[in-house]
Coordinates of C-alpha atoms and ligand atoms in Angstrom, one line a residue:
X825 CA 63.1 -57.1 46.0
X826 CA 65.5 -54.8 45.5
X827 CA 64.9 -51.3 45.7
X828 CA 66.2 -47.7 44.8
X829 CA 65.6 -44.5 47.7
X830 CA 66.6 -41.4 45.9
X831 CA 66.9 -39.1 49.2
X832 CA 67.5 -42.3 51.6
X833 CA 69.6 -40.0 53.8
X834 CA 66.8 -37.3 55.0
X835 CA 64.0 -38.1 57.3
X836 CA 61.9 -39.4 55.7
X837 CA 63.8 -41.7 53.1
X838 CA 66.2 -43.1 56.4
X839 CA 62.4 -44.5 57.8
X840 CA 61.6 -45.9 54.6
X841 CA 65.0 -47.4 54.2
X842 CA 64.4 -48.6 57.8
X843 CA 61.0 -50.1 56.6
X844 CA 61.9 -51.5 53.6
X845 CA 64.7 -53.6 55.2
X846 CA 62.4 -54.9 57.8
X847 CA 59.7 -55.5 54.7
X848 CA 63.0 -57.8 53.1
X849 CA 64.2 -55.6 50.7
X850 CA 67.7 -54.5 49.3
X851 CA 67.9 -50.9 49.4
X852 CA 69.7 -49.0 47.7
X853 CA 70.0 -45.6 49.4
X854 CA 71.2 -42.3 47.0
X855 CA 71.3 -39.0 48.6
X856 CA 74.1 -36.3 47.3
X857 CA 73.9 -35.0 51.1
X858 CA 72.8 -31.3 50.9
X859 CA 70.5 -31.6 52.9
X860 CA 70.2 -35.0 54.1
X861 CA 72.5 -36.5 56.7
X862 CA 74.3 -39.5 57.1
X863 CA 73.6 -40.1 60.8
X864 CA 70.1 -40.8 59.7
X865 CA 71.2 -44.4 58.0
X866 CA 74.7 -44.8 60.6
X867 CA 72.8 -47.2 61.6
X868 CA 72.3 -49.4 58.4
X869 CA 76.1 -49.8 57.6
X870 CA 77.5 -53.2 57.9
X871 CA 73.4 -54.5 56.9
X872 CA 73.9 -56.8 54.3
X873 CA 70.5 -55.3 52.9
X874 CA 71.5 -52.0 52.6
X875 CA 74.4 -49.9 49.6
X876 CA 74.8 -46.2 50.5
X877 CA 75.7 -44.3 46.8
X878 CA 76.5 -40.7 47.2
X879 CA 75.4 -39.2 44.3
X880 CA 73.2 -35.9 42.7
X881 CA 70.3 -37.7 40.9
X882 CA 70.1 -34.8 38.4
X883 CA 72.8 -36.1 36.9
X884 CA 72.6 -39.3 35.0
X885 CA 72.0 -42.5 37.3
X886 CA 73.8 -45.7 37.1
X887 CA 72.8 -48.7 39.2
X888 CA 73.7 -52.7 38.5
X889 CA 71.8 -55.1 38.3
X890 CA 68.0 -55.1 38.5
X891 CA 65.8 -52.9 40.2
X892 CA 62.0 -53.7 41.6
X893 CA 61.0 -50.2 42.7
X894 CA 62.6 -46.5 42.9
X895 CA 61.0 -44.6 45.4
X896 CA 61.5 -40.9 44.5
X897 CA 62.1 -39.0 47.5
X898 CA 65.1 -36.7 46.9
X899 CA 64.4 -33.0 47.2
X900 CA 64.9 -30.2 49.6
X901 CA 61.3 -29.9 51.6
X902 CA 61.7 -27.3 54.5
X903 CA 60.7 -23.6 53.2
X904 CA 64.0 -22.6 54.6
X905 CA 65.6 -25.0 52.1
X906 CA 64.4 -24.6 49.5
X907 CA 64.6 -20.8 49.6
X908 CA 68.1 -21.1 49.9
X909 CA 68.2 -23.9 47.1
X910 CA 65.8 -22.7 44.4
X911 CA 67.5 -23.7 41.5
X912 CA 68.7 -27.3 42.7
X913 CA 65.1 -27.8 44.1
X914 CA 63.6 -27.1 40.6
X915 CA 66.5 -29.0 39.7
X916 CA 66.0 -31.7 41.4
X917 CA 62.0 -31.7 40.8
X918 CA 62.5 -31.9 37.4
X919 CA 65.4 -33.3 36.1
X920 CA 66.1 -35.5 38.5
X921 CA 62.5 -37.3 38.2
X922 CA 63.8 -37.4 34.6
X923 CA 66.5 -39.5 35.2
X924 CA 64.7 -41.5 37.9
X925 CA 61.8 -42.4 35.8
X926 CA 64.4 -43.0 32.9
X927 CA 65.2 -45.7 35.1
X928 CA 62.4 -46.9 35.9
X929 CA 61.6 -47.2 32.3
X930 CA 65.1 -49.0 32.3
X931 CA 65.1 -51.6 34.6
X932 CA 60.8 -52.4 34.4
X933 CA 61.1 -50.8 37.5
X934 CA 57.3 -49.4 39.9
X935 CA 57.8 -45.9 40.1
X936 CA 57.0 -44.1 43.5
X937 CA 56.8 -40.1 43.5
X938 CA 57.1 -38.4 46.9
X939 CA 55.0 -35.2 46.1
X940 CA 53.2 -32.8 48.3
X941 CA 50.2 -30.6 49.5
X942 CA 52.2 -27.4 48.1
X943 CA 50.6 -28.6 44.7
X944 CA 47.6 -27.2 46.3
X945 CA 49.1 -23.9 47.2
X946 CA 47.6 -21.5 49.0
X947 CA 44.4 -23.5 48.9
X948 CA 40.9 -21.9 48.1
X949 CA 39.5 -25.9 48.6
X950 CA 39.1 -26.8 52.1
X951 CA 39.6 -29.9 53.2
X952 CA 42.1 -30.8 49.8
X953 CA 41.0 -33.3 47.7
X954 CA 43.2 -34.7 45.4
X955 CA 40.8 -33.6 42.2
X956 CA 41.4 -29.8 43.6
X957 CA 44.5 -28.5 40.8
X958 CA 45.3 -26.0 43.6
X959 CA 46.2 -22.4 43.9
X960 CA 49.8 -21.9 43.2
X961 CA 52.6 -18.4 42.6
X962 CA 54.7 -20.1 39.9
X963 CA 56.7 -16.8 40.9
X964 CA 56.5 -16.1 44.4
X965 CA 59.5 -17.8 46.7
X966 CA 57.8 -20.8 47.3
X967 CA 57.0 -21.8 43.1
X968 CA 60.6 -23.4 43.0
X969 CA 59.2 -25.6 45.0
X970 CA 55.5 -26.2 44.3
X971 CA 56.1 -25.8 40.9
X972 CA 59.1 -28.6 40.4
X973 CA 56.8 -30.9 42.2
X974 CA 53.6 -30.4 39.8
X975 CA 56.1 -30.7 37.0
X976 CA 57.3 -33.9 38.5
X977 CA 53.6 -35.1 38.9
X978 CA 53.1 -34.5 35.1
X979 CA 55.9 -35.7 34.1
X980 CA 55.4 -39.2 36.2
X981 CA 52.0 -39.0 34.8
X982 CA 53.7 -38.7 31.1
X983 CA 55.6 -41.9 31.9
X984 CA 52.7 -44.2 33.0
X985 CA 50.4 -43.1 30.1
X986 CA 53.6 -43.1 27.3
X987 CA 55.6 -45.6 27.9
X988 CA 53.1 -47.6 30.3
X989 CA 55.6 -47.4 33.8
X990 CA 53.7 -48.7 36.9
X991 CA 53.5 -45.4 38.6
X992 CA 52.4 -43.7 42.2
X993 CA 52.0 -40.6 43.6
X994 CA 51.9 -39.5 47.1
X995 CA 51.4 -36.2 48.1
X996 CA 52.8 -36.1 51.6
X997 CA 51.4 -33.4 53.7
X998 CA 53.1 -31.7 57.0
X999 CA 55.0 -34.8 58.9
X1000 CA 57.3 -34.5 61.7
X1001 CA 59.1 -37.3 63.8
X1002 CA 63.0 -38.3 64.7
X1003 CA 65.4 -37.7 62.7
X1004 CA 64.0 -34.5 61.9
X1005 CA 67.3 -32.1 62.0
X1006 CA 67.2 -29.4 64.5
X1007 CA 67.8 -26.3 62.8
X1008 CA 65.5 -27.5 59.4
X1009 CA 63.4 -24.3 60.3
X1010 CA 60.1 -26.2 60.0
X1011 CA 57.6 -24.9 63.3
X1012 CA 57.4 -28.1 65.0
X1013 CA 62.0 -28.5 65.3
X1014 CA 61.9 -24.9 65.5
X1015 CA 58.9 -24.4 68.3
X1016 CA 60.6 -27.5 70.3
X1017 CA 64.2 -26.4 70.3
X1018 CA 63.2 -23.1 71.3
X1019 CA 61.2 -23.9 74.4
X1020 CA 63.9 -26.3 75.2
X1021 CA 66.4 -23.6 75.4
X1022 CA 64.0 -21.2 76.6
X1023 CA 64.3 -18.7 73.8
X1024 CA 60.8 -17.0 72.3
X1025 CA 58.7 -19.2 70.2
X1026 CA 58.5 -17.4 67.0
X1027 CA 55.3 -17.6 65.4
X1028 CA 54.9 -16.3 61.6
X1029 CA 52.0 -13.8 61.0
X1030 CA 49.2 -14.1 63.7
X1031 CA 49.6 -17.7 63.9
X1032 CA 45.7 -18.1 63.0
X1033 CA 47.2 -20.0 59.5
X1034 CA 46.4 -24.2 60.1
X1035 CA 48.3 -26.7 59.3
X1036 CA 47.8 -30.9 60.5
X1037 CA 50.8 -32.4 62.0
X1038 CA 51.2 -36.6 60.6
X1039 CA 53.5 -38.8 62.7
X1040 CA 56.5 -40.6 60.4
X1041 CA 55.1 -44.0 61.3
X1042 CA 51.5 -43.0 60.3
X1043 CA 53.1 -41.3 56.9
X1044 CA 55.5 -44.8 56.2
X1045 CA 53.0 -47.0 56.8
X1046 CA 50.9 -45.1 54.4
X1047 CA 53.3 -44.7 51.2
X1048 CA 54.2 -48.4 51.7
X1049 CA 50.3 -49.4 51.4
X1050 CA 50.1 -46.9 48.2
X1051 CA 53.6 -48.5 46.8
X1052 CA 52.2 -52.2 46.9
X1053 CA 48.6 -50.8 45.7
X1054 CA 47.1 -50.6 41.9
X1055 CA 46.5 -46.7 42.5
X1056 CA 48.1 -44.5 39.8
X1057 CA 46.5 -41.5 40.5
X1058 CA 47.7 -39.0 43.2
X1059 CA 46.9 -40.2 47.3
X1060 CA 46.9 -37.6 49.9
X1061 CA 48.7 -39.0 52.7
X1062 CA 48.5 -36.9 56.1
X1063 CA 46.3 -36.3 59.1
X1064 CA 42.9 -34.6 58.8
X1065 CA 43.5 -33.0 62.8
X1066 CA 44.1 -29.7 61.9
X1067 CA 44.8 -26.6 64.3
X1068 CA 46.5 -22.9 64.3
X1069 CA 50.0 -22.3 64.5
X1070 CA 49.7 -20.5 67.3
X1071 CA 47.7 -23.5 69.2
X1072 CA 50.7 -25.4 68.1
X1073 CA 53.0 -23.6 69.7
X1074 CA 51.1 -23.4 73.0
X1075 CA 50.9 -27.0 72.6
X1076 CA 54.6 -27.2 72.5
X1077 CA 54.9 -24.8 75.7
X1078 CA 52.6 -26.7 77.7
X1079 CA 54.2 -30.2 76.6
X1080 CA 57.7 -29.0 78.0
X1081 CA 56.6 -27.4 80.8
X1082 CA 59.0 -24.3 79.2
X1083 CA 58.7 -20.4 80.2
X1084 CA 59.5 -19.5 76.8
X1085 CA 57.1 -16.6 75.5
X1086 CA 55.8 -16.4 71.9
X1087 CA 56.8 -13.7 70.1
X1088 CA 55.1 -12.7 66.4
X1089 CA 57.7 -12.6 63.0
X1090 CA 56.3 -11.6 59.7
X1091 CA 54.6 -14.2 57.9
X1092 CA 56.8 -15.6 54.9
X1093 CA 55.3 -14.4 51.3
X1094 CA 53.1 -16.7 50.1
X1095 CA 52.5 -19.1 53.2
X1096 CA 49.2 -20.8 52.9
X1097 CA 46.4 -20.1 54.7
X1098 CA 44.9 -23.8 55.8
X1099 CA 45.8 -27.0 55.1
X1100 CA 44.4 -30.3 55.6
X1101 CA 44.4 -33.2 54.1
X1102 CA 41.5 -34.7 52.4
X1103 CA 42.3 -38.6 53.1
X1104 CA 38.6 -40.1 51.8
X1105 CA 41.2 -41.6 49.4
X1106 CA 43.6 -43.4 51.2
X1107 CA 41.2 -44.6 53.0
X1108 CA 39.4 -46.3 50.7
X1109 CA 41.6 -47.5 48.3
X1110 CA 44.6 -48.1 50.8
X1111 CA 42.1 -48.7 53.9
X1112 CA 44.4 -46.8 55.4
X1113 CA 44.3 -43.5 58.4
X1114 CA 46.4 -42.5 60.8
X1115 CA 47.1 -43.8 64.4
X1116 CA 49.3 -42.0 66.3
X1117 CA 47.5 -38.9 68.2
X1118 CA 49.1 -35.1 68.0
X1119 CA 50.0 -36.2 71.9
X1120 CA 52.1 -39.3 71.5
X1121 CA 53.8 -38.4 68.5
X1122 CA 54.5 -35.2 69.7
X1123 CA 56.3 -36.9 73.3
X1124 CA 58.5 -39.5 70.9
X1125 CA 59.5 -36.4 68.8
X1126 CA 60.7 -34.8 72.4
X1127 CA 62.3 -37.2 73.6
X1128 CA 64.3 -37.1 70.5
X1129 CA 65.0 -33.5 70.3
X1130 CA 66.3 -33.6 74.0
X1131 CA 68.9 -36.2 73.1
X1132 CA 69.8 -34.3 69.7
X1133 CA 69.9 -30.7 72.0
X1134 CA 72.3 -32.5 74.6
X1135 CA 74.9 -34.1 71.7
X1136 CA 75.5 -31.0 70.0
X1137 CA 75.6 -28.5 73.1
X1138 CA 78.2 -30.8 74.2
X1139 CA 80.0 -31.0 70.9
X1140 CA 80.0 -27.2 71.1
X1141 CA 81.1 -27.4 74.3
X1142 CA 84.0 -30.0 73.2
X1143 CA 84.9 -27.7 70.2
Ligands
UDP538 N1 56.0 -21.1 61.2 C1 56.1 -20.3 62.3 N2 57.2 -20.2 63.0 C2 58.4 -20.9 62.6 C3 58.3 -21.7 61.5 C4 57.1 -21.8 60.8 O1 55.1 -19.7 62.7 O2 59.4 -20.7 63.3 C5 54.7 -21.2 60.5 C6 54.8 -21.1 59.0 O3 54.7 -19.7 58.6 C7 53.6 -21.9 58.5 C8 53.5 -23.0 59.5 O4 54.2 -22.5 60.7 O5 52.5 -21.1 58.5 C9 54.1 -24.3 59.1 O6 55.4 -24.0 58.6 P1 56.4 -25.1 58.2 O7 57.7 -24.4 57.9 O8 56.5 -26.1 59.3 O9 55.9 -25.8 56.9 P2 54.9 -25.5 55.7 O10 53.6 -26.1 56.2 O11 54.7 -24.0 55.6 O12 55.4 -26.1 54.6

């Protein structure tokens, strides 16, 4: 099998990379680096399975030879990104799906779309189901975002029923895990770094907003079940425990054992209330659910911050 990654280089294309290789594929990994790292797939050069191509997949996209599948991943995904990269995040949402599902159509190739639970918005459904068409700003800071994914969803849809592409879509909701880049501005890198360095934990708004935290293994495991699956129709993939941000971030206090205090930031426009995933779904038609508790997860992902913290305050220290 051989197999295309648009955003290979972020977090979580470099795991799927990582899983496809061990699944026996060729991978072909294409990320144009703005906000994916090469350090994520260092360790993938010299693999006889694996082609790095540095390239913007909103402009037109050559590969040789024949392609299997084209997993979709490439966008900016942390609010902080893609507020500072609205126009290639709609860019990238829309005409890059373009030219990856031109490919598809191209090569005969299974289409995967990496979308998201901001379809759903600021969500007046609770638990989201994927028959719920959401609550979005097309306006507001966050609709570059939201509003480039539901595009890309239609358009994928467009390409399944038109010119009869085998298609998926995965709405991924909040995921964290290594490789997850320390200053991406996301709570869970930005609640761990700070009680590591024993700054305030800045919590947005009162912190009574929710959101459920899915380990990368658990998420993986879950697009790869939907990618070999007959399901053409959008699959929530995430995990159903949900809590407040500000019991997140005590979480965080009492798992490093730090002093740090919490201190309370303006909530950004827009930020949605709840969130969790609805996963009846995936777990029927994928038969799968998650398997890694808040607890465990949440140790791995210290241990790897604490590594990540040490390298670059010792490249500072260097400079
Ligand atoms: N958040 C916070 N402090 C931070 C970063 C985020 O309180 O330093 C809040 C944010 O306002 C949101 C939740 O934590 O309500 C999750 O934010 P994140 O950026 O992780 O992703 P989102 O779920 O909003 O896409």
């Amino acid at each position: 099998m051989r197999t295309l990654i648009t955003g290979g280089a972020g977090f979580l294309g470099s795991h799927m990379c990582d899983r496809l290789i061990a699944e026996g594929h060729f991978v072909i990994c294409m990320d144009n680096l703005i906000t994916g790292n090469v350090d994520n797939i260092a360790h993938l050069f010299g693999n006889n399975s694996f082609r790095f191509i540095k390239h913007d997949v909103t402009e037109y996209i050559y590969v040789e030879g024949d392609v299997d599948f084209i997993i979709h991943f490439a966008s900016p995904a942390s609010p902080i990104d893609y507020l500072q990269l609205p126009i290639q995040t709609l860019k990238v949402g829309s005409l890059g799906t373009h030219k990856a599902l031109g490919l598809a159509k191209a090569k005969k190739a299974r289409f995967l779309l990496a979308s998201t639970s901001e379809c759903y918005g600021d969500p007046l459904v609770h638990p989201q189901s994927e028959d719920y068409w959401g609550n979005v700003n097309p306006v507001g800071p966050r609709g570059v975002y939201d509003e480039a994914k539901r595009f890309a969803e239609a358009m994928t849809m467009a390409y399944h029923r038109y010119h009869g592409i085998e298609t998926r879509i995965v709405r991924i909701f909040n995921t964290y895990g290594p490789r997850m880049r320390l200053r991406d501005g996301r709570a869970l890198p930005a609640f761990i770094c700070q009680a590591l360095r024993e700054e305030e934990l800045t919590v947005f708004g009162d912190g009574l907003q929710t959101r459920s935290f899915c380990y990368v293994s658990d998420l993986i495991e879950g697009v790869y079940r939907l990618l070999l699956s007959d399901e053409s129709s959008p699959v929530n993939i995430g995990n159903p425990y949900e809590m407040t941000i500000l019991d997140f971030a005590e979480k965080i206090l009492n798992l490093t054992g730090s002093k740090s205090k919490i201190t309370f930031e303006p909530l950004p426009e827009d930020d949605p209330k709840v969130r969790q995933p609805d996963i009846t779904k995936a777990r029927n038609s994928l038969r799968w659910e998650p398997e890694v508790s808040l607890d465990q997860g949440l140790r791995m992902t210290l241990e790897y911050f604490k590594e990540r913290i040490k390298k670059n305050d010792k490249n500072t220290m260097e400079a």
